GROMACS .gro file of C-alpha atoms in nm:
model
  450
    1UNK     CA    1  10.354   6.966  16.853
    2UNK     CA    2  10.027   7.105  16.873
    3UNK     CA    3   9.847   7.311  16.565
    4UNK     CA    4   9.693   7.641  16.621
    5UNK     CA    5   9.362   7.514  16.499
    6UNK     CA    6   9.397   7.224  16.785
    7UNK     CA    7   9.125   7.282  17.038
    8UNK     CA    8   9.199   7.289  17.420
    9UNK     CA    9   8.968   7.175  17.660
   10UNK     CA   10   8.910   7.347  17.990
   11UNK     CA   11   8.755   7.176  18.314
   12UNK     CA   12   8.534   7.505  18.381
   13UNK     CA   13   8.178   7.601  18.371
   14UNK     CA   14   7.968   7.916  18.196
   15UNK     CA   15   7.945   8.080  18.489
   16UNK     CA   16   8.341   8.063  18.577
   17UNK     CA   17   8.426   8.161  18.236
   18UNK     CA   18   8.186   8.482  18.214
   19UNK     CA   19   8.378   8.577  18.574
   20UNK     CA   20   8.699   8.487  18.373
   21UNK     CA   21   8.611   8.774  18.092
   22UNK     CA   22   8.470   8.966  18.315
   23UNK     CA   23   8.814   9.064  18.489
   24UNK     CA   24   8.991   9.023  18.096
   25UNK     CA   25   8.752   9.305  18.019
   26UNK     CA   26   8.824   9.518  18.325
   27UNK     CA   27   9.225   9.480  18.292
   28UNK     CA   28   9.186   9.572  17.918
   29UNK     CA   29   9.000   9.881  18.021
   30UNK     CA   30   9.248   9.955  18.300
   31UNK     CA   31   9.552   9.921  18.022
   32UNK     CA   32   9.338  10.187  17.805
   33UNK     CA   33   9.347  10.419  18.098
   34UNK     CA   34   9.736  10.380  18.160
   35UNK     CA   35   9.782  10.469  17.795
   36UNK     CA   36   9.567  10.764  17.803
   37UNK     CA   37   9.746  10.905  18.120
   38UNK     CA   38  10.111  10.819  17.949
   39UNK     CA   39   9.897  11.052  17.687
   40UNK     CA   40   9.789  11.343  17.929
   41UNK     CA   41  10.173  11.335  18.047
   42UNK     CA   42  10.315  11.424  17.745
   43UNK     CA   43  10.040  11.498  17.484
   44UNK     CA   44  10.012  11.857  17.567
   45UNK     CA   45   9.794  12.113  17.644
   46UNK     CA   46   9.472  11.940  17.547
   47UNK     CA   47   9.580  11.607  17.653
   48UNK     CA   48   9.470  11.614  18.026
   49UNK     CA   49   9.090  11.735  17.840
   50UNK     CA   50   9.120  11.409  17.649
   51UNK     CA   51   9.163  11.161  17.943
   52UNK     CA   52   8.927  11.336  18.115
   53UNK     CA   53   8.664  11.318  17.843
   54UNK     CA   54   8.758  10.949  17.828
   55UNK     CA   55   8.671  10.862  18.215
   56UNK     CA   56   8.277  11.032  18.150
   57UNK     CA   57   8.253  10.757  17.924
   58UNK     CA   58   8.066  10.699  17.573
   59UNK     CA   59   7.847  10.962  17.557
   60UNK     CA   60   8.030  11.212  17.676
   61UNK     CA   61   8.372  11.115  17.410
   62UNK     CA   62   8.111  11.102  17.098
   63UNK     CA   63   7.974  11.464  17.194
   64UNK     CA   64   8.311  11.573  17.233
   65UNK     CA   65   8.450  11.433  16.964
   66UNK     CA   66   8.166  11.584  16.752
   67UNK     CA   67   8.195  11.921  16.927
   68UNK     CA   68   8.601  11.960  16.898
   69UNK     CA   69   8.603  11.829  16.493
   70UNK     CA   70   8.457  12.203  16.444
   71UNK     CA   71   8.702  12.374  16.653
   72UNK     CA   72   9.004  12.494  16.437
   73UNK     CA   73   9.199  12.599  16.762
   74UNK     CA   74   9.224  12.264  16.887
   75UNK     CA   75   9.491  12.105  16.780
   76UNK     CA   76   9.475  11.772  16.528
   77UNK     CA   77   9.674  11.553  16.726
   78UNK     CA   78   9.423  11.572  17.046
   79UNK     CA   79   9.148  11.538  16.755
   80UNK     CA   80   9.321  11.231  16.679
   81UNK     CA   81   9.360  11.104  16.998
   82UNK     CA   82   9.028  11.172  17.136
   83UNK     CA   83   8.893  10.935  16.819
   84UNK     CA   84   9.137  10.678  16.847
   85UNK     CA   85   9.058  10.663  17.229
   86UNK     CA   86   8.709  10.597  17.153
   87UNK     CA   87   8.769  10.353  16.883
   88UNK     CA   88   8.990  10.151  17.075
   89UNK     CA   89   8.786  10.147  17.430
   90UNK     CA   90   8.486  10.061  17.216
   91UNK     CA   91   8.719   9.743  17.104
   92UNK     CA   92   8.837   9.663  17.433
   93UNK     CA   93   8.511   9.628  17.613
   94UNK     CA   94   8.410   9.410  17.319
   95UNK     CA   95   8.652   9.215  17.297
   96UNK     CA   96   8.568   8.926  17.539
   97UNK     CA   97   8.225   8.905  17.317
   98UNK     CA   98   8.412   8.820  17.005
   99UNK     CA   99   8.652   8.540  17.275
  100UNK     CA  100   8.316   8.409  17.354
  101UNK     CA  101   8.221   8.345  16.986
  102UNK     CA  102   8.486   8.111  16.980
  103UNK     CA  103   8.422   7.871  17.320
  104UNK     CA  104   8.194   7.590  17.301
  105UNK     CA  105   8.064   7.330  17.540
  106UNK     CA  106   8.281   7.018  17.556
  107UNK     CA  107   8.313   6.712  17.735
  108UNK     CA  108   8.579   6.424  17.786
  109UNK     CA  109   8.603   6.098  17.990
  110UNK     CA  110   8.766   6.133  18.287
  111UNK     CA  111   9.068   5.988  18.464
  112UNK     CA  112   8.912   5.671  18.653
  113UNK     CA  113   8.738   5.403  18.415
  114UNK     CA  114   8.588   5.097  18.430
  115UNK     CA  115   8.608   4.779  18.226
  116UNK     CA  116   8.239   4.637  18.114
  117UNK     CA  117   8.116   4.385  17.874
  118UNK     CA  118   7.856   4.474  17.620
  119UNK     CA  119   7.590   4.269  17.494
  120UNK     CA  120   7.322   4.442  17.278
  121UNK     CA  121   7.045   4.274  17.059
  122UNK     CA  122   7.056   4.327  16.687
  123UNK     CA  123   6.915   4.272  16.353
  124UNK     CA  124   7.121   4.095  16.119
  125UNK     CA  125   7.035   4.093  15.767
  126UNK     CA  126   6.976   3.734  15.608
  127UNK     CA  127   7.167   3.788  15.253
  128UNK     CA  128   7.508   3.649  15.167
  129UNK     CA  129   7.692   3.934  15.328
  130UNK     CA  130   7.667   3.906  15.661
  131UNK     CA  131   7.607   4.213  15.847
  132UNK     CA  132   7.384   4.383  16.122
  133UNK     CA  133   7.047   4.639  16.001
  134UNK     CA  134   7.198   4.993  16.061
  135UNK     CA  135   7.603   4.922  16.066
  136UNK     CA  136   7.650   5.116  15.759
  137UNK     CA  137   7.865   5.460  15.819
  138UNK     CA  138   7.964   5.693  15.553
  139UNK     CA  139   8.270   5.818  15.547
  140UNK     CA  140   8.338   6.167  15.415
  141UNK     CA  141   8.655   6.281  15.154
  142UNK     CA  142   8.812   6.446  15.453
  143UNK     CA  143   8.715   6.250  15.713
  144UNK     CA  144   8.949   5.998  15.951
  145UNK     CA  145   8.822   5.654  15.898
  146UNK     CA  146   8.928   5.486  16.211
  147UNK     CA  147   8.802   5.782  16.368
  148UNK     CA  148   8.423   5.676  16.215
  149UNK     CA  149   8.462   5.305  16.307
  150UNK     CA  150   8.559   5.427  16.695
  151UNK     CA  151   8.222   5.639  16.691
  152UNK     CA  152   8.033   5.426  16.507
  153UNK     CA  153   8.138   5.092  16.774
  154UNK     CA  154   8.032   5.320  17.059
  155UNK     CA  155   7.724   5.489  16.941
  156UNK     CA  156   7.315   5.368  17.057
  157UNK     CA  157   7.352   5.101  16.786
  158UNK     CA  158   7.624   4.911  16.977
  159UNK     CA  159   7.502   5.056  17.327
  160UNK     CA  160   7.147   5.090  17.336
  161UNK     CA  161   7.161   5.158  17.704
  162UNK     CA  162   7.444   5.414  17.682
  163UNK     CA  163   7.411   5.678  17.928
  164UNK     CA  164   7.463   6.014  17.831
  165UNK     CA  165   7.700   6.150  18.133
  166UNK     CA  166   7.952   5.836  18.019
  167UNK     CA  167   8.221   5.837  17.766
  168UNK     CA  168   8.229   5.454  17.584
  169UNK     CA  169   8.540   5.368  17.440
  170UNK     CA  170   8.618   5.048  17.249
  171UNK     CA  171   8.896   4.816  17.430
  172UNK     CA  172   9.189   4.752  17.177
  173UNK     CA  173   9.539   4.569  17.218
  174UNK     CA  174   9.825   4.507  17.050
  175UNK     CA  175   9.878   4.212  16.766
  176UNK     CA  176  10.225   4.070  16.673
  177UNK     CA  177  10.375   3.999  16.320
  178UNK     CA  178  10.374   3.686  16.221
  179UNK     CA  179  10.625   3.725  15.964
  180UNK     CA  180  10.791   4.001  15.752
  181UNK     CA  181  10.800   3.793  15.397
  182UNK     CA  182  10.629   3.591  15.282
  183UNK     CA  183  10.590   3.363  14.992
  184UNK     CA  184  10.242   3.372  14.797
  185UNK     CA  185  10.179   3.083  14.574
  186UNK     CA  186   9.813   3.070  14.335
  187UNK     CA  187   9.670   2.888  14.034
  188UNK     CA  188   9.457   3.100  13.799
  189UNK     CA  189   9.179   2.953  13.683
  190UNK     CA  190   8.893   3.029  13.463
  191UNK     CA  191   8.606   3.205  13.606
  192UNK     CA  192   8.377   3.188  13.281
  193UNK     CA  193   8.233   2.874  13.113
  194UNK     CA  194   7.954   2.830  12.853
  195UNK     CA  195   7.988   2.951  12.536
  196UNK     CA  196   8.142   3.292  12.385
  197UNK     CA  197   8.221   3.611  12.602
  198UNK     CA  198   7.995   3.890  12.644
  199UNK     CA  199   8.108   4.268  12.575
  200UNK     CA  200   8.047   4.452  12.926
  201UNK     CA  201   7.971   4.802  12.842
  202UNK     CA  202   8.027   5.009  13.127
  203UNK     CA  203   8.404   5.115  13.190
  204UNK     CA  204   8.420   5.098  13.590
  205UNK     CA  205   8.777   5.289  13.578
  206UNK     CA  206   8.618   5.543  13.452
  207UNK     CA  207   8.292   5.581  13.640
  208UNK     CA  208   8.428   5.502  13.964
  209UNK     CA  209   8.798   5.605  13.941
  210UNK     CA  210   8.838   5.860  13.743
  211UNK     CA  211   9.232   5.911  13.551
  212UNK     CA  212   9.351   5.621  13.714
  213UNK     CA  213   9.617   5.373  13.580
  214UNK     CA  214   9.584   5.127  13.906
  215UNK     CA  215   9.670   4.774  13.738
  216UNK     CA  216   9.485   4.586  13.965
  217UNK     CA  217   9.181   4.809  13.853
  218UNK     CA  218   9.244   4.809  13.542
  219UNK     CA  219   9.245   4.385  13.525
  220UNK     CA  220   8.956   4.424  13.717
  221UNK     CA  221   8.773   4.636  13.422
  222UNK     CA  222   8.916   4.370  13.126
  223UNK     CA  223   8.763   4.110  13.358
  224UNK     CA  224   8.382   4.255  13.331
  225UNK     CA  225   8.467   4.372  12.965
  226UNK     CA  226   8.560   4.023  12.841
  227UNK     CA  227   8.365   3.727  13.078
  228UNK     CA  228   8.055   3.610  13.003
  229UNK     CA  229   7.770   3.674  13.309
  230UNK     CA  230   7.649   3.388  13.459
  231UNK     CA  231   7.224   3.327  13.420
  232UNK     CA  232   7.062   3.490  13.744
  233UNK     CA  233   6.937   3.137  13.870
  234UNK     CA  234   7.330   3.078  13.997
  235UNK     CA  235   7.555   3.155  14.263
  236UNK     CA  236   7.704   3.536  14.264
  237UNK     CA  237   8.071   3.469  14.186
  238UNK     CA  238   8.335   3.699  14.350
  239UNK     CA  239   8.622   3.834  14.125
  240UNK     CA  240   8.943   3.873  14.290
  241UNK     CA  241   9.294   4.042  14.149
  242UNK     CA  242   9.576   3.996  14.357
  243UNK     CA  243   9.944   4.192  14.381
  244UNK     CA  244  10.189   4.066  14.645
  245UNK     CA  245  10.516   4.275  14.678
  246UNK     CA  246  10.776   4.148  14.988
  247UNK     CA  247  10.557   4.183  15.231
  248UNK     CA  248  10.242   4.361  15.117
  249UNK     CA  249   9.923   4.218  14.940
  250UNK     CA  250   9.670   4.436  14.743
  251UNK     CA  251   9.344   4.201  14.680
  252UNK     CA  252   9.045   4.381  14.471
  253UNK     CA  253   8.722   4.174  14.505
  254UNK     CA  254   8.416   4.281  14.303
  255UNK     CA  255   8.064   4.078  14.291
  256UNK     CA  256   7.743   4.166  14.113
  257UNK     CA  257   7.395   4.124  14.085
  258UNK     CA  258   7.202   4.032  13.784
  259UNK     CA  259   6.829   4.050  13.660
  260UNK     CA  260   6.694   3.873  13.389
  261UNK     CA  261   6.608   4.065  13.050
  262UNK     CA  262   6.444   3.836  12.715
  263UNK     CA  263   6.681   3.547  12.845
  264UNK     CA  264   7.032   3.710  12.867
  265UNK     CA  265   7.138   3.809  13.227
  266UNK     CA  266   7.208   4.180  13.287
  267UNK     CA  267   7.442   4.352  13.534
  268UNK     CA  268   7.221   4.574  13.772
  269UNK     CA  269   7.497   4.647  14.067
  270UNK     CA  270   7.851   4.643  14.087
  271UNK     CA  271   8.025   4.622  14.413
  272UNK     CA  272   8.379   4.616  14.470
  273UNK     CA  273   8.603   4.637  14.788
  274UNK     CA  274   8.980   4.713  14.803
  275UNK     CA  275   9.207   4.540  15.055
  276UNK     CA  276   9.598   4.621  15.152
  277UNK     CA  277   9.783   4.324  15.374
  278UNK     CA  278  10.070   4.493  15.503
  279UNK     CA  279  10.175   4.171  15.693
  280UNK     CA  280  10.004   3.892  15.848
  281UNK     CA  281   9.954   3.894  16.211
  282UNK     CA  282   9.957   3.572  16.446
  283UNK     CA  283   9.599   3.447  16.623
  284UNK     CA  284   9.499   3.610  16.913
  285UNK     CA  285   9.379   3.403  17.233
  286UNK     CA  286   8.994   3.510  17.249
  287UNK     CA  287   8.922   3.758  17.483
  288UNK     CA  288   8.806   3.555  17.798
  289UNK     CA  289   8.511   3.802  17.888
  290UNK     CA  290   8.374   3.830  17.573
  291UNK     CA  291   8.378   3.449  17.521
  292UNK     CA  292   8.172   3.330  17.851
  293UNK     CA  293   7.910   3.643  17.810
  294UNK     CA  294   7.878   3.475  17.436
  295UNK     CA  295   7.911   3.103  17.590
  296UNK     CA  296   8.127   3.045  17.333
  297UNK     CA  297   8.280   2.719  17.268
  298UNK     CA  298   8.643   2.598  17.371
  299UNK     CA  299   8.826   2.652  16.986
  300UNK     CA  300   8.651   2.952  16.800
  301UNK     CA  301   8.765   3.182  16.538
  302UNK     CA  302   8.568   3.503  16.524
  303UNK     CA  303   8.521   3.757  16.274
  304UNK     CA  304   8.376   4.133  16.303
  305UNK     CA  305   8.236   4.302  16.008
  306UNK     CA  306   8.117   4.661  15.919
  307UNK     CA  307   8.043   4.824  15.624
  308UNK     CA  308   8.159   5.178  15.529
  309UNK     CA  309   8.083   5.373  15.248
  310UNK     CA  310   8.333   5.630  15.076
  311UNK     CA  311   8.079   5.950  14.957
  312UNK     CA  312   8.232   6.118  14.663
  313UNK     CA  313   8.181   6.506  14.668
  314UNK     CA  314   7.980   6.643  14.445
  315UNK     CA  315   8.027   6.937  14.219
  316UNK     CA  316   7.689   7.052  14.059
  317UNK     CA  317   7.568   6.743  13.848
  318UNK     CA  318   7.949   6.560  13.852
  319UNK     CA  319   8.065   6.365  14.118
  320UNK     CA  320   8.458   6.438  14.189
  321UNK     CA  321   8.649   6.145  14.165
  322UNK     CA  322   8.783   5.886  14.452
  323UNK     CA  323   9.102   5.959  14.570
  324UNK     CA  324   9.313   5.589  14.479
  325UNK     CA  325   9.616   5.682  14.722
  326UNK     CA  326   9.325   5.815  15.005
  327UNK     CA  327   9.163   5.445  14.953
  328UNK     CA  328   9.451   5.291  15.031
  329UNK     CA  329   9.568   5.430  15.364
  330UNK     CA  330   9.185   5.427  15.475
  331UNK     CA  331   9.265   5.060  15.384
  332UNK     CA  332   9.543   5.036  15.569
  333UNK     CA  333   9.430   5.212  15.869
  334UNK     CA  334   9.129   4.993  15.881
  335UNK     CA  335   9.320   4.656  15.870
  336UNK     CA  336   9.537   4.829  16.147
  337UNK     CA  337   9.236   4.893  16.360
  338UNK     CA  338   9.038   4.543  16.315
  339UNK     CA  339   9.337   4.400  16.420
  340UNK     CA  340   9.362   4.571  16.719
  341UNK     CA  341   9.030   4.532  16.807
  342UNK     CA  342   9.068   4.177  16.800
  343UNK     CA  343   8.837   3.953  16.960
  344UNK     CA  344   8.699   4.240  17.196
  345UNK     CA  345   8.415   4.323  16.993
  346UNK     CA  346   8.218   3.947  16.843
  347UNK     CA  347   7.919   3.986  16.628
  348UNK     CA  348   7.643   3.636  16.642
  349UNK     CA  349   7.471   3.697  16.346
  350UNK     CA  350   7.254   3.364  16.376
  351UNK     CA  351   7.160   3.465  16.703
  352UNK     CA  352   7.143   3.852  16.574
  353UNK     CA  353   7.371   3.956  16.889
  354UNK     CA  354   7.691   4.206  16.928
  355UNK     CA  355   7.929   4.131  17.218
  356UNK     CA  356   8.164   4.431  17.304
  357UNK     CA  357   8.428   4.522  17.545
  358UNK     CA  358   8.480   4.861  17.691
  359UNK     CA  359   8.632   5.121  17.923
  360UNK     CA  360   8.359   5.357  18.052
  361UNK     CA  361   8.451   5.660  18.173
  362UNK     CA  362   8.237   5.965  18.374
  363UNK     CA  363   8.176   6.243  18.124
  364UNK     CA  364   8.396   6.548  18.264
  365UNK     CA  365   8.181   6.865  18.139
  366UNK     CA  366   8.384   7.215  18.024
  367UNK     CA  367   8.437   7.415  17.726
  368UNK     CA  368   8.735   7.390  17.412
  369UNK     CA  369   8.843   7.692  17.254
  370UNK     CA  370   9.089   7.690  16.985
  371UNK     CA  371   9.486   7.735  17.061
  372UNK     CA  372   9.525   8.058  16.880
  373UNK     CA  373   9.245   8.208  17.084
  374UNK     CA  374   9.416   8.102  17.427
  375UNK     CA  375   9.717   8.213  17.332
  376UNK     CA  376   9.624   8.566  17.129
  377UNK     CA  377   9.445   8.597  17.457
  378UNK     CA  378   9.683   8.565  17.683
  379UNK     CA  379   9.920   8.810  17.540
  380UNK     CA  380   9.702   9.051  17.536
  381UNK     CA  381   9.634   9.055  17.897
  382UNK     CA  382  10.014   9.014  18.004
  383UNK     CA  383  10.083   9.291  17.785
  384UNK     CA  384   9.750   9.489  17.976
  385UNK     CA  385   9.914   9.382  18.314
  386UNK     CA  386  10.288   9.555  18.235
  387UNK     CA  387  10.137   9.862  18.104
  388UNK     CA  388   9.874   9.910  18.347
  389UNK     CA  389  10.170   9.824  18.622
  390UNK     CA  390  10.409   9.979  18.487
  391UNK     CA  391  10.187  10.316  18.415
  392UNK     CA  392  10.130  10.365  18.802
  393UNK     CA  393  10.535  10.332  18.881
  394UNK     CA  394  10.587  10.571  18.597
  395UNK     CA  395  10.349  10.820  18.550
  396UNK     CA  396  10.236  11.050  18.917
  397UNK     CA  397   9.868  11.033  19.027
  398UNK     CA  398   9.798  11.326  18.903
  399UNK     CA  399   9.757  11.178  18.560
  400UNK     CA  400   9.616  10.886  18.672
  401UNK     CA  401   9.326  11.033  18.883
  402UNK     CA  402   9.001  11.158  18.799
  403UNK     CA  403   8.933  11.549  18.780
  404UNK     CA  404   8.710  11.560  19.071
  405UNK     CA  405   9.041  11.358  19.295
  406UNK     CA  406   9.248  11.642  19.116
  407UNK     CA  407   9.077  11.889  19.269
  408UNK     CA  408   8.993  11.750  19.629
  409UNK     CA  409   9.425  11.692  19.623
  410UNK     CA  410   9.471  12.081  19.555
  411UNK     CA  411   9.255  12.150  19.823
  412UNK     CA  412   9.415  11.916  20.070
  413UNK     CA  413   9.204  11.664  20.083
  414UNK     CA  414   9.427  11.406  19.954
  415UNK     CA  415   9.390  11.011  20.059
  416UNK     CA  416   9.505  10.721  19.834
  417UNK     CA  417   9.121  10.684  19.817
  418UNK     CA  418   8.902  10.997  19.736
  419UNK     CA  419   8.641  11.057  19.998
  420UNK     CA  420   8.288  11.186  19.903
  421UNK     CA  421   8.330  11.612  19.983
  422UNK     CA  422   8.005  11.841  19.951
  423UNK     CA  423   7.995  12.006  19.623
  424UNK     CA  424   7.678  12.282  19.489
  425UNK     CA  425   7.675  12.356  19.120
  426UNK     CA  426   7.516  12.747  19.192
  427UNK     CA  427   7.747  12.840  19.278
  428UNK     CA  428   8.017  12.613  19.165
  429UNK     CA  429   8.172  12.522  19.531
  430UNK     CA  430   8.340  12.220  19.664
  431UNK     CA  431   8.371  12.220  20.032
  432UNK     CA  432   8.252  12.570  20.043
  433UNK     CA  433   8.507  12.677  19.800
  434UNK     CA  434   8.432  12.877  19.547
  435UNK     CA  435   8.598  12.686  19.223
  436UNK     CA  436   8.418  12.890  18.961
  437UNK     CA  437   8.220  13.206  18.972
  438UNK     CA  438   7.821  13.144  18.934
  439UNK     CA  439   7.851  13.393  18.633
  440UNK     CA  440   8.113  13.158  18.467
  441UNK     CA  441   7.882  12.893  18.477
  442UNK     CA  442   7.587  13.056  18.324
  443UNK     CA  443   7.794  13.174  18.028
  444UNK     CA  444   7.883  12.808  18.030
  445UNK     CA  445   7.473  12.745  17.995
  446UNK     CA  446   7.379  12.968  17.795
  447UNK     CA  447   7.656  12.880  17.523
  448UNK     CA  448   7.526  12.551  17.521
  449UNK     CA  449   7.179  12.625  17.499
  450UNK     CA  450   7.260  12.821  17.193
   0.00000   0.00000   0.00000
């Protein structure tokens, strides 16, 4: 099911959507006029005054507003109303702003796509660790790891010659267990020779993970506190602990580089990488389209590698600590991933090429806006459409019409739609009918001009 906060994407433009708010605006208005003639019904004497204050608009309610509050005859409830009124037809012509605030520009693949093969030149670094210049995407406390790896396998670095109206999206498939159990079988052996052991001073549980009680890294911590480091003129060693339970392996590797210092070797960098085997999986045939573009031989085993760093959040001048259990799933969800992805993505590092299948897909262009909004939305303007429907079946015309259709119906003029009638303001005549006498209005005048 769907969370509020999900965003849903519609297949519309700009233009279509200001057209869309446009009529949301003009029912909302229209349901602010059926209340305000349910009002002039039965509000009372000063009621019909109200509504029509409310159809000359802004200006006109403010000024009247201001003008009544010093009138002690008029009654507090049309006081009331007349405020309200402009309060809340002040919020309903805004409204559709603040729905605006909330749409942005989207895009998704489409429907139709179409399978391609990938090949992009790279640089790969010449160091022990195989890897290519550039493939190195941080992953943030919150963030969805397999979500990363997806964006980082389809950005420019993979697909120089991307376009930009075409979705890319890795091709993945399904891997079978090879079994459920398993039996693991290893020797230990000792990783240290020559002479005494040397005290390691740093306490990587506690720099790295803080509070944890992890065995594996706390063997791993005894292992640096305890073995002597090997001179800087020999091979990096990799230390592994292992913990197999039925049919899951945790394996935590850690290597290191040293510089020399009077003689005695010296840890400079510590790097460490946790692994979860849920199960192992059976080999995959190679993926036939990747294999001729990379002219591959008959028998090959391939391997894809990536490097992504977990950034701890910071908090002032201390960095918060890793989450253990967070480090895991990533784990798992990455193993999960790699092994769906399979032999569709092959990185030559001697030859400093990547090899990648995809599904391409034309960029559909619209707008998202979040689930709440559509739906807060759309209530509104149902509820709009009953009362503004249900106002004209209810309520008789005469409390639904403007002043000047009022008085061209008294005078016999009615039609469903009010026709333009000659009106003078000296005297005050519509049709040649006298409605009020020229002294009347003069009063009127020179009242206000006081």
């Amino acid at each position: 099911m769907p969370a509020l906060n999900d965003k849903v994407f519609l297949p519309i433009s700009i233009f279509v959507l200001n057209i869309i708010l446009a009529v949301f605006s003009f029912i909302l208005l229209c349901a602010v006029g059926a209340a305000f003639a349910i009002y002039s019904k039965y509000g009372g004497e000063y009621a019909n005054s109200v509504r029509w204050t409310w159809n000359a608009g802004y200006l006109e309610m403010i000024k009247t507003t201001v003008g009544s509050s010093k009138s002690a005859k008029i009654p507090r409830s049309a006081k009331i109303a007349l405020v309200v009124g402009l309060f809340v037809t002040v919020g309903a012509s805004f409204l559709d702003k603040g729905i605006a605030r909330y749409v942005n520009p989207a895009s998704r693949p489409g429907s139709d796509s179409t399978r391609i093969v990938v090949i992009s030149p790279q640089l790969a670094s010449n160091t022990i660790r195989k890897k290519f210049a550039g493939w190195s995407f941080v992953v943030q406390k919150d963030g969805n790891i397999t979500a990363t790896m997806e964006k980082a396998l389809s950005s420019s670095l993979a697909i120089p010659e991307a376009r930009s109206d075409r979705s890319y999206t890795p091709v993945i498939s399904n891997y079978t267990i090879k079994c459920a159990y398993f039996k693991l079988t290893f020797e230990a052996k000792a990783i240290t020779e020559d002479g005494c052991a040397k005290e390691y001073n740093t306490d990587l549980t506690s720099k790295i993970f803080a509070d944890t009680s992890d065995e594996l890294l706390l063997a791993m911590n005894e292992s640096f506190k305890t073995k002597t480091i090997p001179p800087s003129n020999r091979s990096v060693e990799l230390w592994v602990e292992l913990r197999a339970k039925n049919s899951s392996v945790d394996i935590l590797a850690c290597t290191y580089d040293t510089y020399q210092l009077n003689d005695n070797p010296l840890v400079r960098n510590v790097e460490c990488a946790y692994h979860t085997i849920n199960a192992f999986v059976m080999t995959q045939p190679f993926n036939p389209e990747i294999k001729k573009a990379a002219k591959l031989p008959g028998k090959y085993q391939s391997g894809t590698f990536m490097v992504l760093d977990h950034v701890p959040t910071t908090n002032g001048k201390n960095h918060a600590p890793i989450s253990l259990s967070k480090l895991r799933n990533d784990t798992a969800a990455v193993s999960d991933y790699m092994a769906r992805l399979g032999t569709n993505a092959h990185m030559n590092y001697t030859e400093g090429k990547f090899y990648g299948q995809y599904d391409m897909y034309d960029v559909q262009s619209g707008l998202e806006i979040p689930l709440w909004v559509l739906i807060v939305s759309g209530f509104i303007l149902i509820v709009s459409l009953i009362l503004w429907q249900l106002t004209n079946w209810i309520v008789d015309s005469s409390h639904t019409s403007s002043l000047y259709k009022i008085m061209a119906m008294r005078m016999g003029y009615h039609t469903d739609t009010p026709v333009l009638l000659r009106a003078k303001l000296e005297p005050f005549e519509l049709e040649g009918v006298g409605l009020i006498p020229s002294e009347g209005i003069q009063g009127a005048d020179s009242m206000n001009k006081a």
